[in-house]
XYZ file of C-alpha atoms in Angstrom:
749
model
C 80.949 -182.501 39.925
C 84.210 -182.765 42.280
C 86.600 -184.541 39.411
C 85.096 -182.096 36.806
C 86.396 -179.424 39.275
C 90.230 -180.705 40.278
C 90.514 -181.787 36.380
C 89.740 -178.075 35.226
C 92.714 -176.817 38.808
C 95.426 -178.353 36.748
C 94.779 -178.003 34.009
C 94.917 -173.719 34.611
C 98.337 -174.601 36.840
C 99.419 -176.176 33.584
C 99.398 -173.259 31.576
C 99.980 -170.093 33.924
C 102.970 -172.539 34.004
C 103.330 -172.888 29.906
C 102.908 -169.161 30.387
C 105.874 -167.980 32.663
C 107.462 -169.843 30.398
C 107.382 -168.860 28.087
C 107.653 -165.408 29.249
C 111.588 -166.508 29.724
C 112.095 -167.017 26.092
C 113.378 -164.798 23.149
C 113.741 -165.378 20.136
C 117.570 -163.773 19.130
C 116.401 -160.800 15.356
C 119.117 -159.078 16.000
C 122.716 -159.484 17.684
C 124.301 -156.910 18.715
C 128.256 -155.428 20.119
C 129.371 -153.095 22.171
C 132.088 -152.148 22.920
C 134.424 -154.277 21.683
C 137.480 -152.872 19.550
C 140.523 -155.234 19.574
C 138.333 -158.830 19.027
C 135.972 -158.575 16.409
C 131.680 -158.729 17.112
C 132.302 -162.237 15.443
C 134.773 -163.583 17.029
C 132.647 -162.944 20.547
C 129.303 -164.025 19.342
C 131.522 -167.114 18.713
C 132.486 -167.171 22.385
C 128.583 -166.945 23.640
C 127.819 -170.455 21.260
C 124.299 -168.659 20.349
C 122.846 -166.963 16.738
C 120.165 -165.381 15.322
C 116.832 -167.084 15.351
C 118.045 -169.238 18.478
C 115.871 -169.166 21.468
C 117.270 -167.750 23.999
C 116.018 -168.595 28.219
C 116.794 -166.675 31.076
C 118.954 -169.362 32.628
C 120.555 -169.957 28.605
C 121.567 -165.836 28.934
C 123.893 -166.747 32.264
C 125.389 -169.147 30.563
C 126.312 -166.422 27.530
C 127.480 -164.865 29.854
C 129.936 -167.357 31.674
C 130.957 -168.123 28.074
C 132.516 -165.572 26.674
C 133.822 -164.490 30.165
C 135.727 -167.750 29.659
C 137.352 -166.571 26.993
C 139.723 -164.437 29.542
C 139.800 -161.899 27.096
C 137.391 -159.676 29.090
C 137.496 -157.164 32.032
C 133.660 -156.698 32.024
C 130.313 -158.458 29.588
C 127.109 -157.370 30.201
C 124.478 -159.443 28.332
C 120.347 -158.428 28.722
C 117.730 -157.827 25.824
C 115.625 -155.566 24.336
C 113.194 -155.677 21.951
C 114.351 -159.599 21.160
C 117.645 -157.695 20.281
C 120.961 -159.817 22.144
C 123.052 -156.940 23.444
C 125.966 -158.207 24.157
C 128.036 -154.560 25.634
C 132.185 -156.053 26.794
C 135.088 -153.932 27.694
C 137.925 -155.735 26.987
C 141.015 -156.908 28.856
C 144.456 -154.350 28.158
C 146.966 -155.899 26.469
C 151.062 -156.914 27.301
C 152.340 -155.449 25.707
C 155.840 -156.614 27.695
C 157.283 -157.894 29.963
C 160.770 -156.994 31.306
C 162.668 -158.803 34.323
C 164.959 -156.157 36.313
C 167.003 -157.404 39.431
C 168.670 -161.819 37.759
C 171.300 -161.629 35.620
C 171.835 -164.708 35.333
C 170.493 -166.562 32.798
C 168.969 -169.808 34.411
C 167.946 -168.349 37.554
C 165.540 -166.195 35.249
C 164.365 -169.015 33.298
C 163.657 -171.429 35.957
C 162.054 -168.543 38.011
C 159.588 -167.166 35.263
C 159.209 -169.796 33.478
C 155.257 -171.542 32.231
C 153.856 -167.844 33.821
C 149.971 -167.703 32.586
C 150.909 -163.932 31.531
C 153.009 -164.116 28.225
C 153.532 -161.132 25.661
C 150.722 -160.329 23.362
C 148.456 -162.213 26.536
C 145.495 -160.071 28.414
C 146.384 -158.611 31.157
C 144.352 -160.648 34.334
C 144.757 -159.238 37.876
C 144.472 -163.577 38.965
C 146.809 -164.417 36.735
C 149.039 -161.609 37.462
C 149.289 -162.685 41.198
C 149.465 -165.998 40.563
C 152.365 -165.970 38.637
C 154.025 -163.437 41.002
C 153.482 -166.722 43.770
C 154.153 -168.798 40.511
C 157.957 -166.592 41.450
C 158.512 -166.748 44.563
C 158.455 -170.073 44.941
C 160.625 -170.844 42.181
C 163.268 -168.637 43.648
C 162.618 -170.286 47.211
C 163.383 -173.651 45.741
C 166.308 -172.205 44.105
C 168.009 -171.246 47.502
C 166.402 -167.603 47.810
C 164.069 -167.031 50.787
C 164.842 -163.530 50.984
C 163.373 -162.949 47.071
C 161.230 -159.928 47.134
C 159.291 -158.915 43.846
C 157.355 -156.546 43.038
C 155.099 -155.826 39.934
C 155.355 -151.841 38.320
C 151.976 -151.623 35.388
C 152.432 -148.784 33.478
C 149.227 -148.058 31.032
C 150.227 -146.995 27.289
C 147.378 -146.018 24.583
C 145.536 -148.384 22.826
C 144.387 -150.486 25.902
C 147.582 -151.165 26.301
C 150.016 -152.239 29.170
C 154.072 -152.765 30.214
C 154.608 -155.080 33.116
C 157.698 -154.913 35.181
C 158.894 -157.511 37.499
C 161.138 -156.297 39.730
C 163.600 -159.153 42.014
C 165.508 -158.694 45.325
C 166.989 -161.965 45.333
C 169.615 -160.713 48.592
C 171.322 -163.850 50.018
C 170.658 -167.427 49.506
C 168.815 -169.390 52.561
C 172.045 -172.205 53.427
C 171.608 -174.568 55.881
C 173.527 -174.196 58.506
C 172.963 -177.572 60.859
C 170.402 -180.683 59.865
C 169.382 -182.098 62.542
C 167.350 -185.878 63.145
C 165.210 -185.550 66.661
C 162.601 -188.325 67.986
C 162.954 -192.122 67.659
C 165.111 -192.861 65.386
C 166.952 -195.223 65.645
C 169.925 -195.009 63.556
C 172.905 -191.995 64.312
C 172.633 -189.052 62.169
C 176.228 -189.672 60.293
C 173.895 -192.759 58.699
C 170.760 -189.798 58.212
C 172.843 -187.028 56.322
C 174.561 -189.874 54.482
C 170.894 -191.305 52.886
C 169.595 -187.272 52.724
C 170.460 -185.085 49.238
C 170.887 -181.458 51.573
C 174.125 -180.751 53.311
C 175.169 -177.882 55.875
C 177.146 -175.369 54.515
C 180.608 -175.164 54.858
C 183.215 -172.776 53.850
C 185.441 -175.084 51.409
C 181.728 -176.325 49.898
C 181.909 -173.199 47.804
C 180.333 -175.594 45.005
C 176.967 -177.512 46.621
C 173.687 -176.413 45.575
C 172.623 -179.063 48.191
C 174.067 -176.476 51.179
C 170.619 -174.581 49.715
C 167.009 -174.400 51.614
C 165.273 -175.905 49.352
C 161.564 -177.134 50.060
C 161.773 -179.699 46.848
C 164.739 -181.356 47.999
C 163.931 -181.882 51.560
C 159.933 -183.720 51.121
C 162.530 -185.709 48.526
C 164.868 -186.498 51.769
C 161.564 -187.144 53.353
C 161.074 -190.279 50.727
C 164.821 -191.493 50.871
C 164.471 -192.066 54.468
C 160.523 -192.803 54.897
C 161.611 -195.843 52.346
C 165.770 -196.116 54.230
C 163.426 -197.306 57.908
C 160.835 -199.393 54.908
C 163.321 -201.957 54.991
C 165.560 -201.528 57.539
C 161.517 -203.117 58.669
C 160.392 -200.294 60.522
C 156.639 -201.094 58.842
C 155.092 -198.275 61.417
C 157.871 -195.882 60.550
C 156.354 -192.248 61.250
C 158.379 -189.362 59.474
C 155.765 -186.543 61.069
C 157.489 -182.784 59.312
C 160.311 -181.248 58.234
C 160.862 -177.918 59.236
C 163.485 -174.912 59.339
C 164.150 -172.395 61.806
C 165.943 -168.919 60.470
C 168.909 -168.946 62.770
C 170.986 -165.950 61.493
C 170.596 -163.205 58.944
C 171.322 -166.352 56.224
C 170.606 -169.259 58.294
C 168.720 -172.162 59.063
C 168.523 -175.209 61.133
C 166.441 -177.542 59.745
C 164.945 -180.742 61.279
C 163.279 -183.612 60.632
C 161.819 -185.441 63.230
C 161.043 -189.414 63.198
C 159.453 -191.994 64.915
C 160.677 -195.407 64.054
C 158.720 -197.288 66.461
C 159.272 -200.800 66.352
C 160.326 -203.186 64.059
C 158.439 -205.851 61.851
C 158.887 -208.541 60.667
C 157.694 -211.819 57.712
C 155.690 -213.610 58.544
C 152.983 -215.955 56.776
C 153.459 -214.882 53.436
C 149.891 -216.538 51.161
C 149.792 -216.619 47.712
C 146.667 -216.468 46.144
C 145.778 -217.364 42.817
C 142.357 -218.229 40.512
C 141.463 -221.507 39.677
C 143.293 -222.248 36.572
C 146.566 -220.935 37.232
C 149.256 -224.284 38.037
C 150.487 -223.996 41.389
C 154.383 -225.612 40.393
C 154.365 -222.674 37.800
C 155.324 -220.329 40.811
C 156.756 -222.477 42.875
C 159.884 -220.158 43.109
C 157.891 -218.032 44.801
C 156.613 -220.306 47.477
C 160.421 -221.030 48.481
C 160.970 -216.774 48.031
C 158.086 -217.167 51.151
C 159.324 -219.587 52.979
C 163.152 -217.547 53.769
C 161.535 -214.880 54.184
C 159.546 -215.508 56.795
C 160.620 -214.489 60.173
C 162.799 -212.031 58.614
C 163.273 -208.001 58.089
C 160.163 -207.029 56.194
C 161.133 -204.383 53.907
C 159.937 -203.327 51.305
C 162.772 -203.926 48.323
C 161.613 -207.583 48.775
C 158.296 -206.809 48.111
C 159.171 -205.574 44.991
C 161.571 -209.011 44.592
C 158.154 -210.412 45.413
C 156.080 -209.258 42.716
C 158.920 -209.142 39.636
C 159.362 -212.369 40.220
C 154.874 -212.985 39.781
C 155.180 -210.126 36.881
C 157.908 -212.389 35.654
C 155.642 -215.491 36.051
C 152.480 -214.618 35.064
C 154.041 -212.921 31.654
C 155.961 -215.526 30.688
C 152.712 -218.260 31.834
C 150.693 -215.594 29.034
C 148.681 -214.473 31.470
C 148.696 -211.002 30.409
C 144.713 -210.254 32.002
C 145.541 -209.662 35.269
C 146.550 -207.103 38.168
C 147.856 -207.973 42.480
C 146.928 -206.541 45.426
C 148.535 -207.507 48.685
C 146.183 -208.197 51.169
C 147.682 -207.369 55.391
C 146.972 -207.883 58.718
C 149.477 -207.317 61.542
C 149.836 -209.585 64.793
C 151.348 -207.310 67.422
C 155.405 -206.535 65.849
C 154.305 -209.385 62.323
C 152.492 -208.834 58.541
C 151.044 -211.688 57.460
C 151.297 -210.656 53.546
C 148.710 -212.560 51.153
C 149.166 -211.574 47.455
C 146.309 -211.947 45.539
C 146.360 -212.653 42.051
C 143.220 -212.217 40.010
C 142.179 -211.872 36.395
C 140.929 -208.999 35.483
C 138.944 -207.311 32.557
C 140.581 -207.685 29.435
C 141.032 -203.853 27.869
C 143.568 -202.731 25.151
C 146.168 -199.414 26.026
C 144.628 -197.492 23.792
C 147.050 -195.208 24.058
C 149.473 -193.845 26.340
C 150.632 -189.651 26.769
C 153.390 -188.048 28.710
C 153.390 -184.962 29.966
C 156.002 -183.120 32.416
C 158.655 -183.145 29.036
C 160.268 -180.237 28.378
C 163.828 -181.704 28.031
C 163.347 -185.547 28.418
C 162.854 -186.077 25.062
C 159.869 -188.712 24.696
C 161.728 -191.990 23.895
C 163.782 -191.352 27.125
C 160.482 -191.829 28.433
C 159.067 -194.985 26.525
C 161.813 -196.889 26.262
C 161.176 -197.369 29.980
C 157.833 -198.102 29.862
C 156.902 -202.457 29.792
C 152.728 -201.687 28.418
C 153.105 -200.484 24.799
C 150.456 -198.981 23.024
C 147.533 -201.830 21.749
C 148.651 -204.644 24.129
C 145.975 -205.272 26.712
C 146.068 -203.458 30.276
C 147.981 -205.329 32.534
C 148.948 -203.475 36.469
C 152.085 -204.320 37.005
C 153.115 -204.040 33.593
C 151.864 -200.226 34.587
C 153.569 -200.761 37.612
C 156.719 -202.185 36.675
C 157.156 -199.336 34.208
C 156.713 -196.010 36.901
C 159.150 -197.431 38.750
C 161.811 -197.964 35.190
C 161.140 -193.369 35.130
C 161.308 -192.585 38.429
C 165.096 -194.683 38.266
C 165.699 -192.723 35.287
C 166.360 -189.737 38.173
C 165.644 -187.060 35.344
C 162.578 -186.750 37.421
C 160.898 -185.391 40.827
C 158.011 -187.258 40.296
C 155.982 -189.124 38.457
C 152.779 -190.289 38.611
C 150.214 -192.047 35.758
C 146.622 -191.246 35.402
C 143.702 -194.187 33.267
C 141.442 -192.331 31.887
C 138.048 -193.847 30.235
C 138.646 -194.959 26.518
C 136.927 -193.815 22.803
C 135.011 -197.996 23.204
C 134.783 -199.790 26.694
C 137.066 -202.176 25.843
C 140.465 -199.063 25.881
C 141.444 -197.614 28.480
C 144.229 -194.403 28.180
C 147.393 -194.227 30.340
C 148.365 -190.316 30.776
C 151.638 -190.185 32.658
C 152.955 -186.420 33.965
C 156.901 -186.465 35.468
C 158.716 -183.251 37.259
C 161.929 -182.568 35.644
C 164.282 -181.296 37.857
C 168.493 -180.472 37.358
C 170.108 -183.570 36.291
C 174.474 -181.839 36.278
C 176.455 -181.749 38.642
C 180.091 -180.407 39.582
C 181.745 -182.054 42.361
C 185.530 -180.998 43.636
C 187.489 -182.594 46.275
C 190.312 -182.706 48.625
C 191.227 -184.981 50.923
C 195.216 -186.161 52.973
C 195.677 -188.350 55.330
C 198.768 -190.437 55.869
C 198.664 -191.844 52.503
C 199.643 -188.526 51.522
C 197.011 -186.299 49.901
C 195.440 -185.554 46.645
C 192.764 -183.482 44.458
C 190.002 -183.571 41.978
C 187.501 -182.367 40.007
C 184.784 -183.880 37.912
C 181.596 -182.743 36.158
C 178.436 -184.414 34.801
C 175.473 -184.183 33.220
C 173.560 -187.178 33.387
C 170.723 -186.460 30.999
C 172.235 -184.638 28.540
C 170.355 -182.295 26.186
C 167.364 -184.436 27.079
C 168.094 -187.271 25.571
C 169.949 -189.791 29.447
C 173.242 -189.888 27.536
C 175.479 -189.172 31.047
C 178.814 -187.200 29.957
C 181.233 -186.694 32.676
C 185.231 -185.508 32.466
C 186.508 -185.505 35.666
C 190.373 -184.873 37.199
C 192.155 -186.715 40.012
C 195.066 -185.239 40.987
C 197.447 -187.111 44.983
C 202.070 -187.253 44.960
C 202.705 -189.270 41.744
C 200.669 -188.629 39.397
C 197.470 -187.445 37.518
C 194.410 -188.551 35.741
C 192.460 -186.832 32.999
C 188.492 -188.636 31.872
C 186.087 -188.316 29.407
C 183.110 -190.363 29.459
C 180.545 -191.008 26.828
C 177.638 -193.513 27.594
C 174.413 -194.400 26.589
C 172.029 -197.102 28.994
C 169.932 -197.914 26.801
C 172.073 -197.672 23.474
C 169.112 -197.349 19.649
C 166.072 -198.482 21.986
C 168.573 -201.826 22.294
C 168.671 -202.076 26.613
C 172.562 -201.911 26.131
C 174.356 -200.079 27.274
C 177.791 -198.230 25.793
C 180.513 -195.871 26.565
C 182.432 -194.396 25.270
C 186.435 -193.284 27.883
C 188.828 -191.524 26.946
C 191.765 -191.255 29.630
C 195.043 -189.621 30.587
C 198.031 -190.748 33.047
C 200.759 -190.276 34.126
C 202.499 -190.997 37.182
C 205.847 -190.048 38.196
C 208.269 -192.143 40.451
C 211.527 -190.690 38.749
C 213.332 -187.557 41.938
C 212.628 -191.100 44.171
C 213.446 -194.731 41.705
C 213.753 -193.968 38.225
C 210.885 -194.239 36.052
C 208.015 -192.046 34.589
C 204.557 -193.576 32.766
C 202.755 -191.645 29.925
C 199.580 -193.070 29.470
C 197.117 -191.216 27.100
C 193.257 -193.425 24.922
C 190.401 -194.219 24.748
C 188.235 -197.574 25.378
C 184.175 -198.553 24.326
C 182.138 -201.653 25.418
C 179.042 -202.503 26.005
C 176.906 -204.521 29.358
C 173.621 -205.734 29.405
C 171.498 -208.017 31.211
C 171.762 -211.811 30.347
C 169.516 -213.428 33.476
C 168.202 -212.352 35.667
C 170.469 -210.200 38.092
C 173.766 -211.369 35.985
C 175.363 -208.315 33.877
C 177.037 -208.609 31.008
C 179.506 -207.271 29.308
C 182.213 -206.644 26.719
C 184.456 -203.795 25.347
C 187.882 -202.611 23.529
C 190.950 -200.302 24.978
C 193.287 -199.104 23.101
C 196.330 -196.936 25.034
C 199.742 -195.656 23.827
C 202.452 -196.287 26.403
C 205.577 -194.260 27.199
C 207.768 -195.701 30.067
C 211.285 -193.987 31.350
C 213.961 -193.752 33.538
C 217.077 -191.595 34.815
C 220.096 -192.997 36.459
C 217.759 -194.199 39.915
C 215.979 -197.204 38.085
C 217.637 -200.348 38.332
C 218.847 -202.242 35.222
C 215.844 -203.781 34.323
C 213.766 -201.904 35.094
C 216.066 -198.732 32.242
C 215.267 -202.538 30.199
C 211.660 -201.756 29.811
C 212.299 -197.712 28.592
C 210.481 -197.781 25.706
C 206.631 -196.908 23.612
C 203.981 -199.809 24.031
C 200.793 -199.658 22.209
C 198.068 -201.954 23.607
C 194.770 -203.154 22.281
C 192.874 -205.618 24.958
C 189.216 -207.716 24.757
C 187.483 -206.701 27.875
C 184.846 -209.009 29.157
C 183.503 -208.197 32.783
C 180.668 -210.906 34.789
C 178.292 -209.415 37.199
C 176.153 -211.287 39.497
C 174.162 -209.251 41.714
C 171.996 -210.629 44.747
C 172.630 -207.332 47.833
C 168.930 -206.647 48.897
C 170.129 -202.276 48.211
C 173.482 -200.881 46.738
C 173.271 -198.425 49.449
C 174.114 -199.463 53.596
C 173.548 -203.324 52.022
C 173.120 -205.797 54.839
C 172.040 -209.237 52.801
C 172.600 -210.827 49.712
C 176.694 -211.014 48.247
C 177.515 -209.545 44.476
C 180.725 -211.965 42.847
C 182.529 -209.717 39.900
C 184.850 -211.813 37.496
C 186.963 -209.087 34.814
C 189.229 -210.520 32.366
C 192.228 -207.815 29.510
C 192.930 -210.178 26.427
C 195.375 -209.005 24.409
C 194.848 -208.558 20.866
C 197.905 -206.335 19.510
C 200.467 -206.091 22.293
C 204.394 -206.066 22.961
C 204.123 -208.177 26.347
C 201.019 -209.998 25.605
C 199.631 -209.171 29.017
C 196.101 -211.166 30.609
C 194.503 -209.849 32.983
C 192.780 -211.655 35.390
C 190.620 -210.522 38.534
C 187.332 -211.329 41.322
C 185.976 -210.285 43.048
C 183.384 -211.509 46.084
C 181.725 -210.040 48.501
C 178.900 -211.390 51.150
C 176.948 -209.161 53.027
C 174.061 -209.631 56.617
C 173.760 -208.520 60.083
C 174.747 -210.782 62.206
C 172.330 -208.415 65.370
C 170.365 -205.480 64.997
C 171.645 -202.318 63.376
C 174.527 -204.581 62.931
C 176.399 -205.293 59.434
C 179.047 -207.549 58.243
C 180.988 -208.836 55.333
C 183.060 -210.617 54.469
C 184.852 -210.122 51.219
C 187.366 -212.649 48.437
C 189.934 -211.017 45.969
C 192.031 -212.543 43.783
C 194.795 -210.952 40.630
C 196.779 -212.325 38.342
C 199.295 -211.026 35.270
C 201.255 -212.066 33.256
C 202.397 -212.409 29.952
C 200.839 -215.002 27.519
C 204.697 -214.717 25.382
C 206.720 -215.403 28.100
C 207.695 -211.724 28.451
C 208.264 -209.412 31.421
C 204.901 -207.382 31.763
C 205.555 -203.587 32.013
C 205.745 -201.692 35.457
C 202.127 -199.175 35.121
C 200.465 -203.561 34.970
C 201.835 -204.609 38.050
C 199.595 -205.508 41.078
C 199.792 -204.015 43.668
C 197.266 -204.307 46.250
C 194.004 -201.496 46.977
C 194.049 -200.273 51.038
C 191.030 -201.191 51.514
C 192.074 -204.280 51.151
C 195.875 -204.778 53.348
C 195.457 -202.647 56.128
C 198.151 -202.289 59.068
C 200.810 -201.284 56.563
C 201.201 -198.956 54.114
C 199.347 -198.842 50.992
C 202.397 -199.858 48.135
C 204.233 -200.467 50.798
C 204.224 -204.950 50.655
C 205.543 -207.358 48.600
C 208.362 -207.444 46.015
C 211.157 -204.942 45.886
C 213.863 -203.882 43.212
C 216.160 -202.133 45.397
C 214.552 -199.510 47.147
C 211.045 -198.981 45.659
C 208.082 -201.760 46.188
C 207.471 -203.482 42.544
C 204.506 -204.737 43.302
C 203.319 -209.231 41.459
C 202.331 -210.549 39.225
C 199.716 -212.049 41.314
C 197.641 -211.357 43.923
C 195.232 -211.537 46.751
C 193.011 -210.649 50.638
C 190.318 -212.037 52.584
C 188.321 -209.515 54.812
C 186.244 -209.507 57.472
C 184.552 -206.222 58.619
C 181.368 -205.958 61.076
C 180.355 -202.666 62.775
C 179.906 -201.974 66.260
C 176.529 -199.864 67.362
C 177.220 -200.956 70.961
C 180.384 -198.292 71.154
C 180.297 -194.539 71.086
C 176.603 -195.851 71.520
C 175.191 -192.208 72.502
C 177.642 -189.649 69.304
C 175.526 -188.985 67.148
C 178.660 -188.072 64.281
C 180.421 -191.509 65.015
C 180.535 -195.453 63.647
C 183.199 -198.086 64.611
C 183.988 -200.733 63.143
C 185.980 -204.233 64.024
C 188.437 -205.947 61.217
C 190.200 -209.144 60.306
C 192.202 -208.763 56.808
C 194.830 -211.253 55.177
C 196.124 -210.914 51.907
C 199.692 -211.466 50.271
C 201.120 -209.924 46.570
C 203.849 -212.130 44.827
C 205.524 -212.944 41.857
C 208.505 -211.066 40.180
C 208.807 -212.334 35.938
C 211.247 -209.971 35.089
C 213.617 -210.725 37.561
C 214.017 -214.642 39.087
C 216.571 -213.200 41.973
C 214.424 -211.302 42.971
C 212.681 -212.231 46.157
C 209.008 -212.809 45.601
C 208.682 -211.962 48.714
C 205.547 -214.265 49.537
C 204.209 -215.248 52.855
C 200.551 -214.059 53.920
C 200.101 -211.385 55.582
C 197.784 -210.070 58.159
C 195.478 -207.808 60.936
C 193.331 -207.081 63.132
C 192.128 -203.470 63.925
C 189.252 -200.990 64.839
C 188.320 -198.390 62.170
C 186.373 -194.471 63.116
C 184.135 -193.387 60.698
C 183.366 -189.515 62.004
C 181.226 -187.235 60.476
C 183.841 -184.361 61.854
C 182.727 -180.398 61.179
C 185.480 -180.327 58.757
C 184.054 -183.571 57.703
C 184.581 -187.372 56.737
C 187.851 -188.973 58.707
C 188.533 -192.147 59.087
C 190.934 -193.341 61.223
C 192.421 -197.493 61.352
C 193.900 -198.422 64.884
C 195.727 -201.766 62.841
C 197.939 -204.567 64.848
C 199.417 -206.786 62.181
C 199.870 -210.269 63.208
C 202.114 -211.827 60.730
C 203.851 -210.095 58.169
C 207.277 -210.136 56.252
C 210.572 -208.516 56.537
C 210.843 -205.846 54.259
C 206.751 -204.878 55.200
C 206.505 -201.613 56.400
C 203.728 -201.335 58.806
C 201.332 -198.577 59.275
C 199.101 -199.316 63.042
C 197.576 -196.363 62.454
C 195.202 -195.126 59.800
C 194.305 -191.059 58.207
C 192.343 -190.203 56.240
C 190.203 -186.872 55.281
C 188.353 -186.326 52.718
C 184.862 -183.845 51.879
C 183.337 -182.860 48.045
C 183.133 -178.454 47.759
């Protein structure tokens, strides 16, 4: 009896639930739309995703309401049932008839500030979108340096539920960086850190530079640059907590970076963990690299080198479905690293999508990918591809996202880039003991989004003027080969003092490419017309060289670069050889040069460099080489002597030689002026020689080793970077002109 009562009770509850549920579900006999004007009934029904004859519950009624709102066309929506009819009542949002921007004259500023807004002409007006757009405009103006700008919006109601929208912008003065500070346990001097970041202090002569304006995106980029610098110097635990800008007057800010380098770290035990079926002997090069690194400063660049080597070996061994991870453990200031090579699931790359490249052409980015659609997915190659894209220098940020493909064995890679300006305008001036100079250059690193570099420059000093136009494609026709074309003109006027003048115009083109790890080979061709003029001040031999010349050369280059980093190098070496072989030439001059630089650290915060240089220029047909082909020592190869005032002389004129060589040692002395943030001191020893006079055997070639020792001071002064050298010549020739003190002041505008 009790069981029957229980069953009866449950049955009553069940049928009551069915009746309640059915009371909230109705069949739509008719759909009626009220209040619409521009948007048709059929379109609104399409937004609702319901149709006549379908059953709709209370929950589904709320979903219909949400779907119609999501169309972004309506200010208000009401959905209800009336006698089995579905009534949809709407109030349409106004249509934006026009958008006007006032207060900005410059087209580039207007385009940058108002790109990618949500509200556009002929779109529906939405107050929430308007607030977002105004904030976006304000942020864009801040990124351009207009921190004191204001943005007001004026709305005018028109007929037929339309409005006009006017942005009234007051740009105000651009916010400038008056001073840059680095505080905390920063280890390095302000002078060095200012060379690392891109932001710079505003000076009255910097009328071209845009880096003097306060820019939040640039500050964030500077923080990353500083972080990478410290990580590469061994400061694994560096903390660049935050930077802030303090308003110090009406339009100037003081920018402060807070840095705590903490303790220096060193590599300890480095281990490679391989799957059982991988041959350890294939990774012998990695083991040797581990032994070399033990005890050295921690460096993210060196870790990247290890991962690159692992990547090369695994690809050569055709281990396509692998990924590398790193386990770190720390003992005091020693870092143990375990590089784990694991087999990953065999997945294919179904598609690679690119987003955010509004300027840069898609093929420019895809050329940097080391993983392709249809290939096995490889995490190492994905990471390397992203690094390649970052190294282009065209983007503020590069990120990737991995999504599931159309089946379980495929992946979709979404790569998103954020573009940045790639043009540069630079002007500079210098003055020193060797005279003054002026330069101006315009450069675009990503011309029309093609990845091609175009630059134009002019250089002027007391004796010469040089103009140059170059076009460089770093990846010509997807061949991984650099191709460059260069047009230049050079005039050197020494008529007043030495009786001769040269005019040289022509063009050259070249290509270079990697032939092995860290080794690049280059080949080019140069073609020049040259005119040499003389007057009564010239020697008899120099007068014989007057005339017109045409020269065609094959140019060869071999560059082996094993530096740990190109900027502030502390370890490694670089070996370079150049040769110009005459094809069509009156003098048939063969020119060779070789340079070797070795870098090391003798103690903490020290940078030392030993370099060797040798160059020769001789005619293959025993003719006299032209005045413009004779060799002069670069000023940094022999300090303690006036530039160009050593070696053979024809009368009073130092004419250069057929041969030159030098050896140099330079080492920084961080202990001196330790508390001065803008001064660095270095010690140097130079030894050099220049000799050979082919056009007159009666002229002494003055072959003698010149040498000197001294101190150099680099000072970041309030008017620009200055450097001084105090040198004491040790050995010299009687005709050489010495120079115990030398200074140079140079800056960019």
